[in-house]
mmCIF file of C-alpha atoms and ligand atoms in Angstrom:
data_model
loop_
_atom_site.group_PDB
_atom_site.id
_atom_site.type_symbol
_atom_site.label_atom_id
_atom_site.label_comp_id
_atom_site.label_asym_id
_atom_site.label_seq_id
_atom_site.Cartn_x
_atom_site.Cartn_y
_atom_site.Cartn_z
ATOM 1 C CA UNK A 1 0.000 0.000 0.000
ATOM 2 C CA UNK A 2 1.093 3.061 -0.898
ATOM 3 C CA UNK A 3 1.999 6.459 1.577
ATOM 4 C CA UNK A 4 -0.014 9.426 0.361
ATOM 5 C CA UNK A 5 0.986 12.367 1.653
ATOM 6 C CA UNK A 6 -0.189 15.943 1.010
ATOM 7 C CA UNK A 7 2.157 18.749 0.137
ATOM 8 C CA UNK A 8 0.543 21.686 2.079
ATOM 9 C CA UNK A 9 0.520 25.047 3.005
ATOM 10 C CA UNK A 10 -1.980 27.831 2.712
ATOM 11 C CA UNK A 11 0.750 30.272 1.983
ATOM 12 C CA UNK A 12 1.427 31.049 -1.973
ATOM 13 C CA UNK A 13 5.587 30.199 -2.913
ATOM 14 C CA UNK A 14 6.494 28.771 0.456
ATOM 15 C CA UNK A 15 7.928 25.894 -1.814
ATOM 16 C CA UNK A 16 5.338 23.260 -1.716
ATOM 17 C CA UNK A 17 5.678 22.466 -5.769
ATOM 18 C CA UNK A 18 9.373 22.936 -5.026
ATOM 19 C CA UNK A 19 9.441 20.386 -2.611
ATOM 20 C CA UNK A 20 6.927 17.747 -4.532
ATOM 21 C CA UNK A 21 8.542 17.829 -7.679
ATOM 22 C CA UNK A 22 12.162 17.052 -6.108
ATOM 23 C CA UNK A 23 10.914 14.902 -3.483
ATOM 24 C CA UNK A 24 9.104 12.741 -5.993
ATOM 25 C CA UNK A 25 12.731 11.939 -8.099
ATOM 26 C CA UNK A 26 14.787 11.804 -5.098
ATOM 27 C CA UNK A 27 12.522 9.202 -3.860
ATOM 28 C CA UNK A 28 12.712 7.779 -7.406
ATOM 29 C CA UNK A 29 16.205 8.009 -7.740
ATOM 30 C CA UNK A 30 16.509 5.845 -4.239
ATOM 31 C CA UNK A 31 14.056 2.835 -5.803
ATOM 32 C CA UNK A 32 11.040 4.180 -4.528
ATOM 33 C CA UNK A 33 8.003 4.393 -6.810
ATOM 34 C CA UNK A 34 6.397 6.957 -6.697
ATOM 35 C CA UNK A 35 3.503 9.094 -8.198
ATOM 36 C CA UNK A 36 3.109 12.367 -7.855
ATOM 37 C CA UNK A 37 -0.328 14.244 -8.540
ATOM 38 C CA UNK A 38 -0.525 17.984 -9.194
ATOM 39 C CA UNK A 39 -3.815 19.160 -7.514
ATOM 40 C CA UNK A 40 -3.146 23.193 -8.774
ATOM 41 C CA UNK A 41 -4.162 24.572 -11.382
ATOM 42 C CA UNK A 42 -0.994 26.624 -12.307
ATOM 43 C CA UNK A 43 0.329 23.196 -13.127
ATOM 44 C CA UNK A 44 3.888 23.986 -11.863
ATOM 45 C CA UNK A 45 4.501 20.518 -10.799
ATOM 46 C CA UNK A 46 3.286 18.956 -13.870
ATOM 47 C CA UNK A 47 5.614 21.327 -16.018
ATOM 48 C CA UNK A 48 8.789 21.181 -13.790
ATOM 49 C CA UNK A 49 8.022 17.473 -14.319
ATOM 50 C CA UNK A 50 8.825 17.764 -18.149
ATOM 51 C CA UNK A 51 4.852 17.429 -19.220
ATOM 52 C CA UNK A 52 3.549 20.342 -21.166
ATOM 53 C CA UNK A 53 0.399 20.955 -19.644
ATOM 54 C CA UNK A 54 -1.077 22.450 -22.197
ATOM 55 C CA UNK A 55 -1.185 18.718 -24.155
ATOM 56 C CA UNK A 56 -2.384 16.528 -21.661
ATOM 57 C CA UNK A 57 -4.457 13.396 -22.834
ATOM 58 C CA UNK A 58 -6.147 13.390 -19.466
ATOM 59 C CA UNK A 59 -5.583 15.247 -16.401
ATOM 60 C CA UNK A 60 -6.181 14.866 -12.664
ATOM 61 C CA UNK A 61 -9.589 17.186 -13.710
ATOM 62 C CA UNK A 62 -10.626 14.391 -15.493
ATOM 63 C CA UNK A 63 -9.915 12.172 -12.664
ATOM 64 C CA UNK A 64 -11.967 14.400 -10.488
ATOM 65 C CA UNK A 65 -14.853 14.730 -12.645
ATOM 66 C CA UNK A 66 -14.590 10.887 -12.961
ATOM 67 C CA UNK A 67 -14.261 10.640 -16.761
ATOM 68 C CA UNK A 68 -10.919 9.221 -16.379
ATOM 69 C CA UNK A 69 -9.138 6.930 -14.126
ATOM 70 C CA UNK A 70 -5.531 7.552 -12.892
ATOM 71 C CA UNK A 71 -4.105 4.311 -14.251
ATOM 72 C CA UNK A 72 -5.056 6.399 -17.662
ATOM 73 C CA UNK A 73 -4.003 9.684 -17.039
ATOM 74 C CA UNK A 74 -0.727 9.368 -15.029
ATOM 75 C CA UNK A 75 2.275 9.002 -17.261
ATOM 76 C CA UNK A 76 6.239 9.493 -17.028
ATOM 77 C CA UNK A 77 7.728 12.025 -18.649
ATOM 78 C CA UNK A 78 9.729 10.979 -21.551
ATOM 79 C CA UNK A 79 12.749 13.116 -19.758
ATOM 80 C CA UNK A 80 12.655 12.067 -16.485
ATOM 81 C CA UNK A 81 12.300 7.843 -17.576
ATOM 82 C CA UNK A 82 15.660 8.578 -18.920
ATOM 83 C CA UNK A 83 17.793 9.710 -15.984
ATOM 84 C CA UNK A 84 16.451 6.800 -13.123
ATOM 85 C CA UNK A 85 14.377 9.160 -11.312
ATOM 86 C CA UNK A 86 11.187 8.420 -13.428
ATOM 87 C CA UNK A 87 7.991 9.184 -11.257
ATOM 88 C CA UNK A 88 4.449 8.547 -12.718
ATOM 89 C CA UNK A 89 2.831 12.221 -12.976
ATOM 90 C CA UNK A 90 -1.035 12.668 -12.897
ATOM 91 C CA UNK A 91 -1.119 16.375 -13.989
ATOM 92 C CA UNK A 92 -2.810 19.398 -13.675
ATOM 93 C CA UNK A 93 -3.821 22.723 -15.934
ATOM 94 C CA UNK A 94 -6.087 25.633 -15.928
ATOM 95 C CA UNK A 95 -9.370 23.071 -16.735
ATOM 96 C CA UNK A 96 -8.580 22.251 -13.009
ATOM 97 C CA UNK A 97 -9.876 25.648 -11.932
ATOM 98 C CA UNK A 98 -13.739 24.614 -13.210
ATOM 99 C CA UNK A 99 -13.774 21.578 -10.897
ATOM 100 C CA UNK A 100 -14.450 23.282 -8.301
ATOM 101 C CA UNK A 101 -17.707 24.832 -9.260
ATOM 102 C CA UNK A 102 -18.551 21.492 -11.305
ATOM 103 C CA UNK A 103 -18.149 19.628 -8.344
ATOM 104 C CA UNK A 104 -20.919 21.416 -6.149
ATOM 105 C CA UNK A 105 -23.481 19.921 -6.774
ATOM 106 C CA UNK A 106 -21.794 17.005 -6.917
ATOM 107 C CA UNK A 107 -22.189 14.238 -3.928
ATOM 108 C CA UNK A 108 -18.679 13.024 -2.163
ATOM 109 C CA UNK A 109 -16.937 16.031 -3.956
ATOM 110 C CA UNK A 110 -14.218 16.000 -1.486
ATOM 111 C CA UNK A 111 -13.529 11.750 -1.540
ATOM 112 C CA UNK A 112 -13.540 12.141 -5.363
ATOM 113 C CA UNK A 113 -9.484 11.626 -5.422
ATOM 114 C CA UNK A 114 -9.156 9.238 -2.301
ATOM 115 C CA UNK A 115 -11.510 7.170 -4.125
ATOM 116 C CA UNK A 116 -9.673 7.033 -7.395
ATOM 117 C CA UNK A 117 -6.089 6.521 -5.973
ATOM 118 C CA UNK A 118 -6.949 3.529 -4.307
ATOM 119 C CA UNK A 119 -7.205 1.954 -7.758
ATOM 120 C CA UNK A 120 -4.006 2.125 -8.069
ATOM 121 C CA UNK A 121 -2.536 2.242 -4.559
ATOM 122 C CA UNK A 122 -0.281 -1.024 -5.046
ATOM 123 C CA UNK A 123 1.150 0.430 -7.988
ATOM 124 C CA UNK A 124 3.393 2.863 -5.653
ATOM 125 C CA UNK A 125 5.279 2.820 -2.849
ATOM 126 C CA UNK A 126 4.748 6.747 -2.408
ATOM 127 C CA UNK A 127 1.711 8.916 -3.457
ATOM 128 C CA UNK A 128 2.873 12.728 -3.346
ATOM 129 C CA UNK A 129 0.037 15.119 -3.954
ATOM 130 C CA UNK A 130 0.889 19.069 -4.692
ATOM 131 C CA UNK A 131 -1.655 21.041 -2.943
ATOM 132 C CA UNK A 132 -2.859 24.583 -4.014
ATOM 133 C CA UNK A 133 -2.444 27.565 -1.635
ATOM 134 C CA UNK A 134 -5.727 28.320 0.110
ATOM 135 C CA UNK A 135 -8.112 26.072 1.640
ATOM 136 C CA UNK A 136 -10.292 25.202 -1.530
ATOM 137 C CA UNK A 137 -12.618 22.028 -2.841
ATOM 138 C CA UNK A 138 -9.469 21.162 -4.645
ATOM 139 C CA UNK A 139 -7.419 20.845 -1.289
ATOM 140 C CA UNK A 140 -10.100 18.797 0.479
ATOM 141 C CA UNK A 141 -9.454 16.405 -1.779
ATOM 142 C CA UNK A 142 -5.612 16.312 -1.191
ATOM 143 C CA UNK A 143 -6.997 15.766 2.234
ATOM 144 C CA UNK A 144 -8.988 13.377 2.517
ATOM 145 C CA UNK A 145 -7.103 11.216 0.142
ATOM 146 C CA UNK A 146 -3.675 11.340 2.404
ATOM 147 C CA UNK A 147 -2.634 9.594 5.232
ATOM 148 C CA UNK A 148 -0.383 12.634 6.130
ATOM 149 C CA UNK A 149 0.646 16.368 5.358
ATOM 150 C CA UNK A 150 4.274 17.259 4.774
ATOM 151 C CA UNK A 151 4.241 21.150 5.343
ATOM 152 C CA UNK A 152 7.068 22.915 3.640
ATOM 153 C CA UNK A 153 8.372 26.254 5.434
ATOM 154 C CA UNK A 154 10.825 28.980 5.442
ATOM 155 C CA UNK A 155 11.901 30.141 8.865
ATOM 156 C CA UNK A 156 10.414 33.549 8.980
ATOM 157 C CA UNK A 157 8.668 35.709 11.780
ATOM 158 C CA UNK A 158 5.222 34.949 10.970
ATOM 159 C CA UNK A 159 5.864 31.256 10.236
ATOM 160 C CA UNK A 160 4.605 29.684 13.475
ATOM 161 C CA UNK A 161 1.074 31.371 13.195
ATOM 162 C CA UNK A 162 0.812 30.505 10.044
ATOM 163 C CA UNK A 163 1.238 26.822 11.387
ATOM 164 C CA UNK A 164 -1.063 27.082 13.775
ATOM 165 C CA UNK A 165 -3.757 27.813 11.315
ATOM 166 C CA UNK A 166 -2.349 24.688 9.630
ATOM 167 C CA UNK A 167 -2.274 22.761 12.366
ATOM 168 C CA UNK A 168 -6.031 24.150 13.161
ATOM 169 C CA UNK A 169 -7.233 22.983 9.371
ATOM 170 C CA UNK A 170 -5.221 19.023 9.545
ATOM 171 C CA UNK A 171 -7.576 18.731 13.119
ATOM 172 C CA UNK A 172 -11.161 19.500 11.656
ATOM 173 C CA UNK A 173 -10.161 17.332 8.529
ATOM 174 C CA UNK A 174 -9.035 14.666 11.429
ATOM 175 C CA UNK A 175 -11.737 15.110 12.643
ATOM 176 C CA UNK A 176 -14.988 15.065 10.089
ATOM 177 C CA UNK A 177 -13.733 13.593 7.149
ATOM 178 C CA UNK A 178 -10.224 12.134 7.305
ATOM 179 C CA UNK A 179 -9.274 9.935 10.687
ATOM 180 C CA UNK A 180 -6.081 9.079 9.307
ATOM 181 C CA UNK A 181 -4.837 12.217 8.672
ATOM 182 C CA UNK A 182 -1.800 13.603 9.994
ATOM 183 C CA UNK A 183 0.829 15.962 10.232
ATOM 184 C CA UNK A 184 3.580 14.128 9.324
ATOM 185 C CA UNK A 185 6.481 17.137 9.889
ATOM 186 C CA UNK A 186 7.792 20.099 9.244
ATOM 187 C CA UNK A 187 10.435 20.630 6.646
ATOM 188 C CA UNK A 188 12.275 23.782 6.822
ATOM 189 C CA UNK A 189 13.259 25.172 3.333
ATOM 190 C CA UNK A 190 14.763 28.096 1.750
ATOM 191 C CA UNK A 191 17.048 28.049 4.852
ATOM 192 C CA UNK A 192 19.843 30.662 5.220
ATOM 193 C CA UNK A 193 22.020 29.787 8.314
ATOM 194 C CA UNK A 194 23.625 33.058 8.358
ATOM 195 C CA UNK A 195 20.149 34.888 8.759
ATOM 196 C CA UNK A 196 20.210 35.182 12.867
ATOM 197 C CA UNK A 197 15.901 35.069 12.473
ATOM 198 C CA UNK A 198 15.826 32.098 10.847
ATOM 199 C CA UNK A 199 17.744 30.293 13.309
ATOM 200 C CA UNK A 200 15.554 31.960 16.096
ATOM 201 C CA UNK A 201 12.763 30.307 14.122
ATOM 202 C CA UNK A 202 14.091 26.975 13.536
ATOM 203 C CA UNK A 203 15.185 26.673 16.840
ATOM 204 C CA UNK A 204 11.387 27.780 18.212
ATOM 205 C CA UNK A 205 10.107 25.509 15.804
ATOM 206 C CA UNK A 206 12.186 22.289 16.890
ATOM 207 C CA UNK A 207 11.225 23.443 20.707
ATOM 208 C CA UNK A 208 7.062 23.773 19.742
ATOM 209 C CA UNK A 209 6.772 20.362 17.233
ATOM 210 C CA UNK A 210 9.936 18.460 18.293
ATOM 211 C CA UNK A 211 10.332 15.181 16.216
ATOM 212 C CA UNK A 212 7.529 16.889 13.898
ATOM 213 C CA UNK A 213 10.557 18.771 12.475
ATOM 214 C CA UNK A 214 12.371 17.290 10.096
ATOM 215 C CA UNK A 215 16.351 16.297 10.448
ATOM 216 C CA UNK A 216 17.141 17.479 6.834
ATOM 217 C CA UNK A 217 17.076 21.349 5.741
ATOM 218 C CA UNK A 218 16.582 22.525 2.386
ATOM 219 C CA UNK A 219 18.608 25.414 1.568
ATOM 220 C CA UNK A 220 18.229 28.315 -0.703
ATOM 221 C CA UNK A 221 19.727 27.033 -3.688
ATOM 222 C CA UNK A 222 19.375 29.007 -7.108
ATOM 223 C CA UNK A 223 19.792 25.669 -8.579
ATOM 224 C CA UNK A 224 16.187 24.411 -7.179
ATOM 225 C CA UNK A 225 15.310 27.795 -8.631
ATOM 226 C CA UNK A 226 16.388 27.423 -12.627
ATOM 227 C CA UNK A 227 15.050 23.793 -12.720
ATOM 228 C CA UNK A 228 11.689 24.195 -13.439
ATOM 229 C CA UNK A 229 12.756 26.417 -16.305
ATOM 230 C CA UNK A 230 14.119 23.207 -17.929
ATOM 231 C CA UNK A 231 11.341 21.237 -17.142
ATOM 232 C CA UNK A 232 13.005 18.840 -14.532
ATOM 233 C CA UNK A 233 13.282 18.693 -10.800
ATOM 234 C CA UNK A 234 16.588 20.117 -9.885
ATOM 235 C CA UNK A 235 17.863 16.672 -8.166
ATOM 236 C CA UNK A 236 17.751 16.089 -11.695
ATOM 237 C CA UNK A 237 18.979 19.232 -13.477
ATOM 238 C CA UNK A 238 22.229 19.378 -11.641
ATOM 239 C CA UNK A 239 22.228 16.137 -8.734
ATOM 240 C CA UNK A 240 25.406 17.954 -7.295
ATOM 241 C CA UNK A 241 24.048 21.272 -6.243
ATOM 242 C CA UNK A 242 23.690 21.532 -2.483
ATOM 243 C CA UNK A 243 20.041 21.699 -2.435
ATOM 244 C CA UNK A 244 19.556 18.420 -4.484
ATOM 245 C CA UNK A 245 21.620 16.586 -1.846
ATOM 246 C CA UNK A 246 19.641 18.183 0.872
ATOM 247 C CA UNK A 247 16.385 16.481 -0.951
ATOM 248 C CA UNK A 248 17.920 13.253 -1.500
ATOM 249 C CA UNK A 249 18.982 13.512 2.621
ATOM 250 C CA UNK A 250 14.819 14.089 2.435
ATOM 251 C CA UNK A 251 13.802 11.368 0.626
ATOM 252 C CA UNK A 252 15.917 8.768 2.969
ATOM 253 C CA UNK A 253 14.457 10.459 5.951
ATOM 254 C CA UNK A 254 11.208 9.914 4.806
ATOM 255 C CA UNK A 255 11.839 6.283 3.761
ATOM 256 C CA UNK A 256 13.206 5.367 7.154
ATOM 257 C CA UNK A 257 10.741 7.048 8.777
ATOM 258 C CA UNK A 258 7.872 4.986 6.879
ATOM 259 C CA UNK A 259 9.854 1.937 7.810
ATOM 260 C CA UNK A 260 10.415 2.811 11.786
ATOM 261 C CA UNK A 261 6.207 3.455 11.669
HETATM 262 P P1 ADP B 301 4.645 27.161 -3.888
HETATM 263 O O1 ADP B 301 4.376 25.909 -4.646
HETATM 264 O O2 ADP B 301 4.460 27.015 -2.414
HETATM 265 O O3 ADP B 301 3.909 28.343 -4.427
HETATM 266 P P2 ADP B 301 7.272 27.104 -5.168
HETATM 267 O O4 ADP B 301 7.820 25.758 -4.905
HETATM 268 O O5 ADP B 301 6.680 27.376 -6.501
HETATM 269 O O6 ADP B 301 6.220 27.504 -4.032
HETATM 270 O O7 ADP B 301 8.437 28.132 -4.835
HETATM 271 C C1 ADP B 301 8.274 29.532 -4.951
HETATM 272 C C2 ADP B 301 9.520 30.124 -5.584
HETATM 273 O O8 ADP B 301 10.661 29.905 -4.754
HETATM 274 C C3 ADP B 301 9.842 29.515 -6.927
HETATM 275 O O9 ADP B 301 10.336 30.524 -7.780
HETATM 276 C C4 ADP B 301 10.935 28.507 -6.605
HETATM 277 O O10 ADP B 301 11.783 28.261 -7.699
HETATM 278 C C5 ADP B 301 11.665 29.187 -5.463
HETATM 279 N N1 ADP B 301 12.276 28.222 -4.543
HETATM 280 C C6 ADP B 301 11.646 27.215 -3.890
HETATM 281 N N2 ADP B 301 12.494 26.537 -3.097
HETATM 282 C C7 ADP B 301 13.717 27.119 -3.259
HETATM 283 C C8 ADP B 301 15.023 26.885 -2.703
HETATM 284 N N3 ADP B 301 15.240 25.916 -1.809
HETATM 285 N N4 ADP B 301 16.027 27.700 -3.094
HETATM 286 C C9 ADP B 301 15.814 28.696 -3.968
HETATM 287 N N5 ADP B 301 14.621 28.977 -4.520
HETATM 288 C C10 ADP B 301 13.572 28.198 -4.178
HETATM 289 MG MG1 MG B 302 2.932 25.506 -6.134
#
């Protein structure tokens, strides 16, 4: 059975897409297999995987709207299947937008994706869903389908109230529609060491959530940065840059931790 975890965080260019896209081939690149599903509709995720997503066959609206199942619209991009960090990609667009109001009126609009991964839920060892910012219809799905939320962050003075509202949303989803849902940890990215704050903040952070924080740090790397442009993850645009090692540290932490569970 597959872990499905949520990338999440209501803020806008915290890194969430960032952290899916290079999460996904790091765990790749490590044997892992892994999908990844792009519930935004910029469809960053799907483009810094290599997919165009402009030419989808089928996307995850389709999957939403139940016209399609994911064993039919998830492929590997051409690019990645190449380098040994090929990750199955169920992507998004700007048809993603409309699900929301299609989906209204619609009954078990929020178990629409939970309900089509498990289809394919022994295909993967790792399910790793993008989430949009905000708290939408499109989010509740990301929700209710995972087992756990991986919240990317960067160590800045507002972070830990931002968390809290975090925290706050991952309880009532615990709660009414989700009892396996969890936070599964912190992961502090975009980190500067020699930026006093955000060592103040990381430090709070470890002292508030404890083992919720993750060991490995992402840096800011302008690698991580020009990736996307190139249509790959950056562990796979340049695997030597400091902030793909820091995601392949990631991707073992993760591993061990699904094994220690
Ligand atoms: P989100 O998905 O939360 O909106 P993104 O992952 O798109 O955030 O990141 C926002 C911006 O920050 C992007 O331009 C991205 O390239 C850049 N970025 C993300 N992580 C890093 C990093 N570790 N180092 C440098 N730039 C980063
Ligand atoms: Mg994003």
């Amino acid at each position: 059975m597959a872990k499905i975890f949520c990338i999440a965080n209501q803020k806008g260019g915290v890194g969430k897409t960032t952290t899916t896209v290079n999460l996904a081939a790091a765990l790749a690149q490590i044997g892992q297999r892994v999908l990844m599903v792009d519930l935004d509709p910029q469809g960053n995720a799907t483009m810094g995987s290599g997919l165009d997503k402009r030419a989808l066959a089928a996307s995850v609206y389709d999957v939403l709207l139940e016209s399609s199942a994911v064993a039919e619209a998830a492929v590997i991009p051409d690019r990645l299947s190449q380098t040994g960090a090929g990750y199955a990609v169920l992507g998004a667009n700007r048809e993603l937008a409309g699900a929301e109001v299609e989906l209204v009126s619609e009954e078990r609009r929020e178990r629409r994706l939970r309900q089509a991964l498990t289809q394919v839920d022994e295909n993967y060892d790792f399910i790793l869903i993008d989430c949009p910012p905000a708290l939408s219809i499109l989010t509740l799905n990301g929700l209710c389908a995972a087992q756990g939320v991986i919240v990317p962050m960067q160590c800045e003075y507002f972070a830990l109230e931002g968390l809290a509202d975090l925290t706050n949303t991952i309880r009532q989803v615990h709660a009414r529609l989700n009892p396996d849902l969890r936070l599964i940890g912190l992961l502090r990215v975009m980190f500067d060491p020699r930026i006093t704050l955000q060592q103040q903040v990381s430090d709070q952070l470890k002292a508030h959530y404890g083992r919720k924080v993750f060991d490995a740090v992402i840096p800011r790397n302008v690698r991580l940065a020009e990736a996307p442009s190139y249509g790959l993850p950056g562990v796979v645009f340049d695997p030597a840059a400091r902030g793909s090692h820091a995601f392949i540290d990631f991707a073992r932490e993760m591993v061990e931790r699904g094994l220690s569970e």
